[in-house]
Short mmCIF file of C-alpha atoms in Angstrom, two decimals:
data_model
loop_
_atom_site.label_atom_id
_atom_site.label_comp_id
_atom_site.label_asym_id
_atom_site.label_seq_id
_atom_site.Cartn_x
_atom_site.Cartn_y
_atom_site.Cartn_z
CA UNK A 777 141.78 108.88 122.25
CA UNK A 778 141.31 106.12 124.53
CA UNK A 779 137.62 107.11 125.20
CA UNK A 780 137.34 106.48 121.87
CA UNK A 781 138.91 102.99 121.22
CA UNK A 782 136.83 99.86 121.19
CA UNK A 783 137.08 96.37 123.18
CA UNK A 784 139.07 93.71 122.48
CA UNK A 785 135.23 91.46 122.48
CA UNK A 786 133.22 94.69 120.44
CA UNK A 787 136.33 95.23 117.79
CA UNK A 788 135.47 91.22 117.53
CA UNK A 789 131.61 91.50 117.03
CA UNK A 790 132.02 94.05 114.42
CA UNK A 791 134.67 91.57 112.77
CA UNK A 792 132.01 88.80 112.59
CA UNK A 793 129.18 91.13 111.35
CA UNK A 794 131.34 92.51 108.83
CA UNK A 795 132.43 88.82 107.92
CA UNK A 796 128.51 87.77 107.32
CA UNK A 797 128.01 90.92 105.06
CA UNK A 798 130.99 89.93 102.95
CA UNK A 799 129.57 86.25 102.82
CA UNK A 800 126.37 87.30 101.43
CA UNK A 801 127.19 89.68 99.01
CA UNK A 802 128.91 86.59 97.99
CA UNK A 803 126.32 84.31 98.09
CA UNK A 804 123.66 86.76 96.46
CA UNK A 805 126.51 87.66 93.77
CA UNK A 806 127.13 84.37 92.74
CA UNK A 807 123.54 83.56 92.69
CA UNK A 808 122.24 86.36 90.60
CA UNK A 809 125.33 87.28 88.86
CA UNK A 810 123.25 86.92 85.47
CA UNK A 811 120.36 89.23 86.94
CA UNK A 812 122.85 91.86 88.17
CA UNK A 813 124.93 91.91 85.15
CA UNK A 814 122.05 92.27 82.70
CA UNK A 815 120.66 95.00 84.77
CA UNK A 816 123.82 96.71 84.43
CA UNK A 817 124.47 96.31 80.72
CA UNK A 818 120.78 96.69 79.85
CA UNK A 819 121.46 93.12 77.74
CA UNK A 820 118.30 91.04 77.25
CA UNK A 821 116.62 88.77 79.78
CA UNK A 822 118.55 86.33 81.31
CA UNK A 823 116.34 84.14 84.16
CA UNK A 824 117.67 80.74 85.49
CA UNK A 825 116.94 77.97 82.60
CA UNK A 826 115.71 80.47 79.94
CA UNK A 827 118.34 81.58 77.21
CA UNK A 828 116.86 85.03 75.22
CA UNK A 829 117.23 83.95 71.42
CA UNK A 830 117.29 87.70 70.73
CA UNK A 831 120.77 88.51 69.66
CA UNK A 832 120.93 92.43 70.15
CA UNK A 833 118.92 95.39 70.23
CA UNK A 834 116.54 96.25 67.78
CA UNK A 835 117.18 98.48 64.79
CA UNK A 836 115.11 98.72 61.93
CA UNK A 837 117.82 96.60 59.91
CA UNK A 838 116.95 93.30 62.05
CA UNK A 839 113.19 94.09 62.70
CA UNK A 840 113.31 93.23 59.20
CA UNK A 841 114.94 90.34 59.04
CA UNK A 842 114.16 88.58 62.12
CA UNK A 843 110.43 89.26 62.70
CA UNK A 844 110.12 85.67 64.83
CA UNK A 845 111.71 86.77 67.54
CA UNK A 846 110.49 90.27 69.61
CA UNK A 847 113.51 92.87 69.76
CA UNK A 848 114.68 94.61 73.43
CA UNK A 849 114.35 98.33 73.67
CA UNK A 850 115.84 100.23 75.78
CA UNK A 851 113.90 103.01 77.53
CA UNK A 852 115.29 105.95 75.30
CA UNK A 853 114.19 103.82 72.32
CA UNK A 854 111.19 103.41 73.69
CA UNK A 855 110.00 107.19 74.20
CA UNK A 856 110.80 107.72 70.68
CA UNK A 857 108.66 104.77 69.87
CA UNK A 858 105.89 106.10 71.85
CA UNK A 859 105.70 109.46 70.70
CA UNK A 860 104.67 107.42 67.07
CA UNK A 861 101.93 106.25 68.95
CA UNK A 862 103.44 102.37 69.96
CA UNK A 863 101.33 100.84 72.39
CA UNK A 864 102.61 99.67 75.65
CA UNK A 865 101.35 95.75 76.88
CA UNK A 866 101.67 94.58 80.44
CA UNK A 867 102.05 91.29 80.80
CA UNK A 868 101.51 90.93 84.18
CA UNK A 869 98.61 89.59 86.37
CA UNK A 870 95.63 91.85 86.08
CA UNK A 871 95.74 92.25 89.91
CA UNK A 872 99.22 93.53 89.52
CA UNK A 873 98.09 95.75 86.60
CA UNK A 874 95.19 97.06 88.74
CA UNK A 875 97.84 98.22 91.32
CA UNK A 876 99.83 100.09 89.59
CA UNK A 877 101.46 99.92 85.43
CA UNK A 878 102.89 102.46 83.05
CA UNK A 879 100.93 105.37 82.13
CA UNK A 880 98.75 104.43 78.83
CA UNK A 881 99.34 100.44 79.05
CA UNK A 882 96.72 98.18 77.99
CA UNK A 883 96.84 94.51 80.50
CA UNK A 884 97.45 91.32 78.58
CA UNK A 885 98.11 88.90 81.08
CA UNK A 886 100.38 85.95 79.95
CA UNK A 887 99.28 83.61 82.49
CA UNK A 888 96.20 84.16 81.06
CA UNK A 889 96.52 84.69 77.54
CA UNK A 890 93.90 82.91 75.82
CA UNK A 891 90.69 84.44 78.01
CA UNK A 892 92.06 87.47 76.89
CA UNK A 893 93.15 87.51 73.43
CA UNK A 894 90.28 87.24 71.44
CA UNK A 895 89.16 90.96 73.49
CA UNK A 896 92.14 91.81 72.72
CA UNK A 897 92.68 91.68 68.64
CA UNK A 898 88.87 93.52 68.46
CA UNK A 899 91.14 96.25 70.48
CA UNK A 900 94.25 96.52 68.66
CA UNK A 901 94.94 96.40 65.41
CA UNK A 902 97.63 93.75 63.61
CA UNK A 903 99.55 97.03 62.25
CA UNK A 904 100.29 98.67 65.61
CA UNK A 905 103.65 98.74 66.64
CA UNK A 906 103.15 96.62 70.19
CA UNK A 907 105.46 97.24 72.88
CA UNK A 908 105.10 94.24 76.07
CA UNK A 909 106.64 95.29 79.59
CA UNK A 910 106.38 93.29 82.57
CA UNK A 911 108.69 93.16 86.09
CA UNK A 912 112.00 93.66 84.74
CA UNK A 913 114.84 91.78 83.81
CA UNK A 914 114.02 88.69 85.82
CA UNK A 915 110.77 88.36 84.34
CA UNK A 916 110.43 86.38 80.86
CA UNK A 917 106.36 87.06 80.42
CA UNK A 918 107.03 89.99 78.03
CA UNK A 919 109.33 88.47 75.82
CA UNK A 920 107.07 85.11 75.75
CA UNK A 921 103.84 87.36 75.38
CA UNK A 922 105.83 89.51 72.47
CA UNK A 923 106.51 86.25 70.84
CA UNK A 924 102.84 84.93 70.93
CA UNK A 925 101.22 88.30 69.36
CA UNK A 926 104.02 87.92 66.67
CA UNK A 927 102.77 84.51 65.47
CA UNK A 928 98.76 85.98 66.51
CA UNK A 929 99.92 88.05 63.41
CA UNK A 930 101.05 91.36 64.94
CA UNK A 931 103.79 92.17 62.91
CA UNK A 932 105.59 94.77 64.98
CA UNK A 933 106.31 93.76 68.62
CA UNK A 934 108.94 94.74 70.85
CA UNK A 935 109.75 94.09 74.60
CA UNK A 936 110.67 96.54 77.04
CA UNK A 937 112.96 94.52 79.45
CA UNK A 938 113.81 97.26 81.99
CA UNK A 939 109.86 97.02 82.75
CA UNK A 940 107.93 98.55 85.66
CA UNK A 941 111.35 98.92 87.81
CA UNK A 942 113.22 100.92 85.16
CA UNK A 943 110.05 102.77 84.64
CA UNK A 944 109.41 103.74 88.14
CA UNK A 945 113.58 104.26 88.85
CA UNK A 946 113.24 106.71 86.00
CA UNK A 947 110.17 108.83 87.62
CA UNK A 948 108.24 108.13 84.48
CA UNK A 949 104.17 108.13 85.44
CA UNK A 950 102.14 105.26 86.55
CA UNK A 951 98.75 104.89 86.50
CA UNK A 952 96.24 102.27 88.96
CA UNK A 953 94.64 101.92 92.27
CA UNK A 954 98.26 102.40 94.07
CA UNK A 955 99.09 105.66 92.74
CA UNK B 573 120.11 85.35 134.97
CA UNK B 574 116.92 84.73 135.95
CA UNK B 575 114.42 82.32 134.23
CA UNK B 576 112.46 85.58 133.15
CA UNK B 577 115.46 87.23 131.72
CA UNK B 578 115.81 83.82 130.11
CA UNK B 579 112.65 84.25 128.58
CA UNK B 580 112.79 87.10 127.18
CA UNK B 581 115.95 86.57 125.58
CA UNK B 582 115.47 83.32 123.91
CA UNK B 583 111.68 85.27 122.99
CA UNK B 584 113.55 87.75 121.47
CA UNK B 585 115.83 86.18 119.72
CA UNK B 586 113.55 83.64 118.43
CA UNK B 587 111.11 86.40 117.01
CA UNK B 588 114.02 88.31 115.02
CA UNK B 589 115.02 85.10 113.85
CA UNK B 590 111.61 83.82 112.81
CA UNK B 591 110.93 87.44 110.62
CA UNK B 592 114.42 87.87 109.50
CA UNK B 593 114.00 84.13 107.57
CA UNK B 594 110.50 84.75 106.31
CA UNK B 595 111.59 88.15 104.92
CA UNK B 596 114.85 86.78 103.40
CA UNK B 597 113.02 83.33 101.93
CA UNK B 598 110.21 85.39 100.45
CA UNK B 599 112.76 87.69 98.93
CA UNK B 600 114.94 85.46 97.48
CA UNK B 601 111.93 83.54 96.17
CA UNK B 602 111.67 86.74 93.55
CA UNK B 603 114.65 88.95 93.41
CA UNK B 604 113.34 90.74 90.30
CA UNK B 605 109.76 91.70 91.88
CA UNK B 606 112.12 92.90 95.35
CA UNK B 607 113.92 94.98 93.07
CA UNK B 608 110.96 96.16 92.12
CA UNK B 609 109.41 97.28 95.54
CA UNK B 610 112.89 98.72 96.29
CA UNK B 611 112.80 101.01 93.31
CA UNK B 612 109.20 102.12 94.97
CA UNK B 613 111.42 103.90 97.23
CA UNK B 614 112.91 106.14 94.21
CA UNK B 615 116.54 106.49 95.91
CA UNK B 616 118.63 104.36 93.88
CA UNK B 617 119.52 104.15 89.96
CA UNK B 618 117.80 101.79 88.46
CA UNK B 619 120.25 99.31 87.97
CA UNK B 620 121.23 99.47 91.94
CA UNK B 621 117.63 98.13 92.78
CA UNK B 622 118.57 94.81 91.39
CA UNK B 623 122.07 94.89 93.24
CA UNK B 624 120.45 95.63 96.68
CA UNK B 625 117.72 92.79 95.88
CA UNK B 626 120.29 89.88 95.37
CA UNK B 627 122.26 90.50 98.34
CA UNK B 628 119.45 91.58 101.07
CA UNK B 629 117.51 88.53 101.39
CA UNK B 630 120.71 86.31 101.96
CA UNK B 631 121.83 88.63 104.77
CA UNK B 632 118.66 88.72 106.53
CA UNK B 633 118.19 85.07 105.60
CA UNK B 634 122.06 84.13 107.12
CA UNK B 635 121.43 86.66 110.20
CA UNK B 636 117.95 85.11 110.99
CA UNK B 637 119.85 81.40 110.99
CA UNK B 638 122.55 82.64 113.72
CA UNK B 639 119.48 84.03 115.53
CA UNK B 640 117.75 80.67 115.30
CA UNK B 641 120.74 78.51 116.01
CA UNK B 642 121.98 81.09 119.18
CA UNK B 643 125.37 81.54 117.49
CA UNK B 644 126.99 84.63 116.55
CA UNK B 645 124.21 86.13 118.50
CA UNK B 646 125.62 89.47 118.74
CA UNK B 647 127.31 90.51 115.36
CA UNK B 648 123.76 88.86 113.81
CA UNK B 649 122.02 91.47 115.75
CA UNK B 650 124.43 93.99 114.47
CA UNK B 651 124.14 93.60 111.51
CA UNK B 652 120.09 93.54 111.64
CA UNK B 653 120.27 96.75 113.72
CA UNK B 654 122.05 98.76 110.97
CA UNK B 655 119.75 97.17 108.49
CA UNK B 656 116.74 97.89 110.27
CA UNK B 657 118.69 101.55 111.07
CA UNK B 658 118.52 101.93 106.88
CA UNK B 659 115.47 100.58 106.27
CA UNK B 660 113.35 103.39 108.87
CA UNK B 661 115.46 105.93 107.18
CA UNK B 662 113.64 104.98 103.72
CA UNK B 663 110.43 104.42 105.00
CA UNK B 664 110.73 108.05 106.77
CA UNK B 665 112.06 109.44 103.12
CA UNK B 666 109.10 107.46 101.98
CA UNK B 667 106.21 108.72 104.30
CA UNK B 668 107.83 112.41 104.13
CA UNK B 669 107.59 112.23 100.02
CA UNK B 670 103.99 110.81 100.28
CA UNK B 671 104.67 107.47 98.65
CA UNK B 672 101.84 105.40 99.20
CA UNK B 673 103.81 102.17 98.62
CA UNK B 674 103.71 98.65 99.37
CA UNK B 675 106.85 98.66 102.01
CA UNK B 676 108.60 95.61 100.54
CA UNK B 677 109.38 94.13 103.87
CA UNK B 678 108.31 90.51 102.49
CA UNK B 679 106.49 88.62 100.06
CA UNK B 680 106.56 90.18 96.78
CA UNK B 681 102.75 91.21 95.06
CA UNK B 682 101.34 90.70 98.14
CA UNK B 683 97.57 91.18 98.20
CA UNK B 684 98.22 93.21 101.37
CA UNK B 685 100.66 95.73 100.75
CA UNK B 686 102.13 96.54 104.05
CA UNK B 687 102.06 101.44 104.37
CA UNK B 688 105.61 102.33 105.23
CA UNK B 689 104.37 103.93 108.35
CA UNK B 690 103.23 100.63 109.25
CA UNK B 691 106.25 99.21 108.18
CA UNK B 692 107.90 101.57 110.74
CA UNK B 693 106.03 100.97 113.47
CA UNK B 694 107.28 97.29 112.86
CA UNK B 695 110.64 97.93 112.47
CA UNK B 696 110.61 100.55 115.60
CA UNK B 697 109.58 97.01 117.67
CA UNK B 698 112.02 94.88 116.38
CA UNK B 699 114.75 97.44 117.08
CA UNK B 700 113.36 97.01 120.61
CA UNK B 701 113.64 93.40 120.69
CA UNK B 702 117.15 94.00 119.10
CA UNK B 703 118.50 95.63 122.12
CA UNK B 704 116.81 93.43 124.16
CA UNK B 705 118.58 90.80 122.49
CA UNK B 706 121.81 92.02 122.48
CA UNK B 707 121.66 92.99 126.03
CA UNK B 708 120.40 89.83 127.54
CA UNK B 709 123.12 87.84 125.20
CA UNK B 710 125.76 88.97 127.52
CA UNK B 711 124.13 87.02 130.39
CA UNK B 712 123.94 83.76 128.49
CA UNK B 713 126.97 82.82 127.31
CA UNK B 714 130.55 84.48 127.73
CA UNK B 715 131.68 87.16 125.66
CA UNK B 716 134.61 84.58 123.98
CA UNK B 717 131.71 82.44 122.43
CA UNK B 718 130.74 85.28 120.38
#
């Protein structure tokens, strides 16, 4: 047994390193509790500053009623949406779509919306059902760009908020240059 | 100790510190795009990516300080080691599955994705300077300081 016990000065160091883990799980907590807790409940975006006006998930009752605002799907909602032909959106750089995006997306980068829109409507017709992704829950481009093609008068858009993370997590297939 | 032990300490310990604060500032610059790269790595649920991203980067950021300021010298590099211990084992998981991936090891989208062997190669060589760290400390200060 006493081969086995440690030092008075090692049983220390392993204090003080477990001491600066439990400080920054606090630290990181406290700092992204919103981030965390959204990608737990699968709620909509939450990123420092920006408050989602989107109320709850979509359901055919509120797409209705509420066609201002896009409406969240979650990933189950969104294969059933896909299999009636939705189309999926990135909303992320074109570099980053070049790298790698979900299997079948078109790129619509928000940064650079206008340069691309006009190409765009010739592509996709107003009564598509549109479905924008981008980086997650942390990112706010997909609901912003969902919002924009809903007043560019597509009147079905929804945003996929798990985006590329969720998609990947979930083994679903990817498509570009890195894959 | 000599002035080269000296040397290589204070070398050592002011390299780890130096890519442990890039790594955790360029993290925490974009948690969500971390989480991201981490789910590359297809060994957590979903969820746990984002978990793993908010509380990384201030670990490596708080170890790298220690490093920088020579405090806490020791449990810093602890703490690194096991991290660094973790992080081969995914890149290994990574290279044996055939991922190519970006390895995630620091700024988010970069334009020059870092291969996980690379990425191991790296972290082989700062376990190195880890040791060396740790087992110079003991000649620079006594063991009640830590």
């Amino acid at each position: 047994m006493n081969s086995l016990s440690l030092s008075p000065a090692l049983r220390r160091i392993i204090l003080e390193a477990f001491i600066l883990c439990v400080l920054s799980v606090a630290v990181g907590l406290s700092l992204n509790f919103k981030l965390i807790f959204n990608a737990f409940s699968g709620k909509a975006i939450s990123v420092p500053g920006y408050t989602s006006p989107v109320p709850e998930k979509a359901t055919a009752e509120n797409l209705e009623t509420s066609p201002s605002f896009p409406m969240p799907v979650s990933l189950d909602e969104l294969d059933e949406l896909l299999a009636l032909d939705a189309v999926l959106i990135d909303a992320r750089s074109a570099l980053s779509f070049q790298q790698e995006h979900l299997a079948g997306a078109l790129s619509l980068p928000f940064a650079d919306l206008n340069s691309h829109l006009v190409a765009f409507k010739q592509q996709v017709s107003s009564d598509q059902t549109l479905i924008t992704y981008c980086s997650g829950y942390g990112c706010s481009d997909s609901f912003e760009l969902g919002e924009r093609l809903l007043k560019e008068g597509y009147a079905d858009v929804l945003v996929y908020e798990g985006g590329l993370p969720e998609w990947k997590s979930a083994g679903r297939p990817l498509e570009g240059a890195g894959q | 100790m000599t002035l080269f032990g000296k040397a290589i300490y204070h070398g050592s310990r002011l390299v780890l510190a130096a890519v442990f604060i890039y790594a955790g500032v360029t993290k925490a610059n974009d948690i969500a795009a971390f989480a991201g790269q981490i789910a590359n790595y297809k060994v957590l649920p979903y969820a746990w990516n984002y978990l793993v991203a908010s509380i990384l980067p201030y670990l490596e950021l708080l170890c790298g300080m220690l490093l920088l300021l020579n405090m806490r010298v020791r449990p810093a590099v602890l703490v690194l080691f096991v991290l660094n211990i973790v992080f081969i084992l995914a890149l290994s998981s990574a290279i044996i599955r055939g991922f190519d991936i970006d390895c995630g090891c620091f700024r988010s989208n970069s334009n020059n994705p870092t291969s996980p062997l690379a990425a191991l190669w790296r972290d082989l060589g700062l376990l190195v300077l880890m040791v060396t760290t740790w087992m110079l400390r003991h000649g620079q200060q006594p063991e009640e300081s830590e």
